[in-house]
């Protein structure tokens, strides 16, 4: 039976893909084909799956994508040299360096090396700064941008809302907070960011009109931690043992979905909520990078 208060991330992502496809057609008229380079270091199983999914979506939309693989043992200098080559290649409009990187590589130096105009993942400090300043010329990281679109396209009121973000990671929590506190349309929220040192985290959650869970702890957010009618967005991806599954495990989010869903106003399923939006926003950012590069 369909659940009435579900935010269907797959359907919303399809809508964004359709908009992106029209922009790709318009570029084709000018003989521009968006190009996206993936860089993967090592064989982290989740990264293999994520990059594969992003490649398939690129191909479906007509984005030229290519994955550059380096071994786990690659040096930081080798990785930076590859990024320099991609930065200089006019056929490459977007560059995505898949996280996590091996521990011997300085992730911050790597993200800083990607030219801001090609940084479709939004992790270069120039784009991080633009997001913080509310400068719309930068690229916003795909997962928080995807969550923002889910809220907007579900018509969840954001202005004046109490938003609680669980997690202060650089990939989700911090950029999410930056987006929602801006003095701008579809923002103007009052944002609280909780983390492992937060005193009375459940108390903060119970006040929230919107909760965005991005901590990476399976089914952390329980029904008694939310206000009735709250909007709940589940970003987490956690693998838990499941003897019924063929692989012996399955993926769940940071929200105890079965118990939270009946009490929530709106809620994302997981999978099928935020994940498809991350990909949709990556495709959209890449096309925007191609539009900007070809207009210059
Ligand atoms: P991260 O950088 O590791 O940050 C995790 C945050 O959660 C940290 O701020 C940490 O607090 C906090 N935290 C951990 N355990 C906690 C607890 N028990 N109580 C309160 N706070 C706790 O992670 P991330 O990269 O932001 O990712 C977060 C989750 O989102 C992960 O499950 C990841 O797989 C998922 N994700 C999903 C997508 C998608 O497309 N669906 C994309 C990106 C990430 P401290 O700072 O105090 O350590």
Coordinates of N, CA and C and ligand atoms in Angstrom, one line a residue, residues 50 143 166-173 194-197 201 213-217 220 234-238 254 274-275 278, ligand 1:
X50 N 28.8 3.6 -6.3 CA 28.3 5.0 -6.5 C 28.8 5.5 -7.9
X143 N 24.5 16.5 -2.4 CA 23.5 15.9 -1.5 C 22.7 17.0 -0.7
X166 N 21.2 16.7 11.9 CA 22.0 15.8 12.7 C 23.3 15.5 11.9
X167 N 24.4 15.9 12.4 CA 25.7 15.7 11.7 C 26.3 17.0 11.2
X168 N 27.6 17.2 11.5 CA 28.2 18.4 11.0 C 29.4 18.1 10.1
X169 N 29.1 17.0 9.3 CA 30.1 16.6 8.3 C 30.3 17.7 7.2
X170 N 31.4 17.7 6.5 CA 31.7 18.7 5.5 C 30.9 18.4 4.2
X171 N 30.4 17.1 4.0 CA 29.8 16.7 2.8 C 28.3 17.0 2.9
X172 N 27.7 16.8 4.1 CA 26.2 17.0 4.2 C 25.9 18.1 5.3
X173 N 26.2 17.9 6.5 CA 25.7 18.7 7.6 C 26.0 20.2 7.4
X194 N 23.3 19.5 15.2 CA 23.7 18.6 16.3 C 24.8 17.6 15.9
X195 N 25.6 17.2 16.9 CA 26.7 16.3 16.6 C 27.0 15.4 17.9
X196 N 28.1 14.8 17.9 CA 28.3 13.8 19.0 C 28.5 14.5 20.4
X197 N 28.7 15.8 20.4 CA 28.9 16.4 21.7 C 27.7 17.2 22.1
X201 N 20.3 16.0 22.6 CA 20.0 16.0 21.2 C 18.5 15.7 20.9
X213 N 18.6 14.0 8.9 CA 19.5 13.1 9.6 C 20.7 12.7 8.7
X214 N 21.9 13.0 9.1 CA 23.1 12.7 8.3 C 24.3 12.4 9.2
X215 N 24.1 11.3 10.0 CA 25.2 11.0 10.9 C 25.8 9.6 10.6
X216 N 25.1 8.8 9.9 CA 25.7 7.5 9.6 C 25.6 6.5 10.8
X217 N 24.4 6.6 11.5 CA 24.2 5.6 12.6 C 22.8 5.0 12.3
X220 N 18.9 5.7 14.0 CA 19.2 6.5 15.2 C 18.0 7.3 15.6
X234 N 16.0 11.6 5.5 CA 17.0 10.6 6.0 C 18.1 10.5 4.9
X235 N 19.3 11.0 5.3 CA 20.4 11.1 4.4 C 21.3 9.8 4.6
X236 N 21.2 9.2 5.7 CA 22.2 8.2 6.1 C 22.2 7.0 5.2
X237 N 23.4 6.4 5.1 CA 23.5 5.1 4.4 C 24.3 4.2 5.3
X238 N 23.6 3.1 5.8 CA 24.3 2.2 6.8 C 24.0 0.8 6.4
X254 N 19.4 6.6 8.7 CA 19.6 7.0 10.1 C 18.3 7.1 10.8
X274 N 16.8 10.5 -0.7 CA 17.9 11.4 -1.0 C 18.9 10.9 -2.0
X275 N 19.2 9.6 -2.0 CA 20.2 9.0 -3.0 C 20.0 9.4 -4.4
X278 N 20.9 13.1 -5.1 CA 22.3 13.4 -5.2 C 22.8 13.3 -6.6
Ligands
LIG1 P1 30.6 12.4 8.5 O1 31.4 13.5 7.9 O2 31.3 11.2 9.1 O3 29.8 13.2 9.7 C1 29.0 12.4 10.6 C2 28.5 13.4 11.7 O4 27.6 12.7 12.5 C3 29.6 14.0 12.6 O5 29.3 15.4 12.7 C4 29.4 13.2 13.9 O6 29.7 14.0 15.0 C5 27.9 12.9 13.9 N1 27.6 11.8 14.7 C6 28.0 10.5 14.5 N2 27.5 9.7 15.5 C7 26.7 10.5 16.2 C8 25.8 10.3 17.3 N3 25.7 9.0 17.9 N4 25.1 11.3 17.8 C9 25.3 12.5 17.3 N5 26.0 12.8 16.2 C10 26.7 11.8 15.7 O7 29.5 11.9 7.6 P2 28.9 12.5 6.2 O8 29.8 12.3 5.1 O9 28.3 13.9 6.5 O10 27.7 11.5 6.0 C11 26.7 11.3 6.9 C12 25.8 10.1 6.4 O11 25.2 10.5 5.2 C13 26.5 8.8 6.2 O12 25.7 7.7 6.5 C14 26.7 8.8 4.7 O13 26.8 7.5 4.1 C15 25.5 9.5 4.2 N6 25.6 10.1 2.9 C16 24.6 9.9 2.0 C17 24.6 10.5 0.8 C18 23.5 10.2 -0.2 O14 23.6 10.5 -1.4 N7 22.4 9.6 0.2 C19 25.6 11.3 0.4 C20 26.6 11.6 1.4 C21 26.6 11.0 2.6 P3 31.2 14.6 15.4 O15 31.4 15.7 14.4 O16 31.0 15.1 16.7 O17 32.1 13.4 15.2

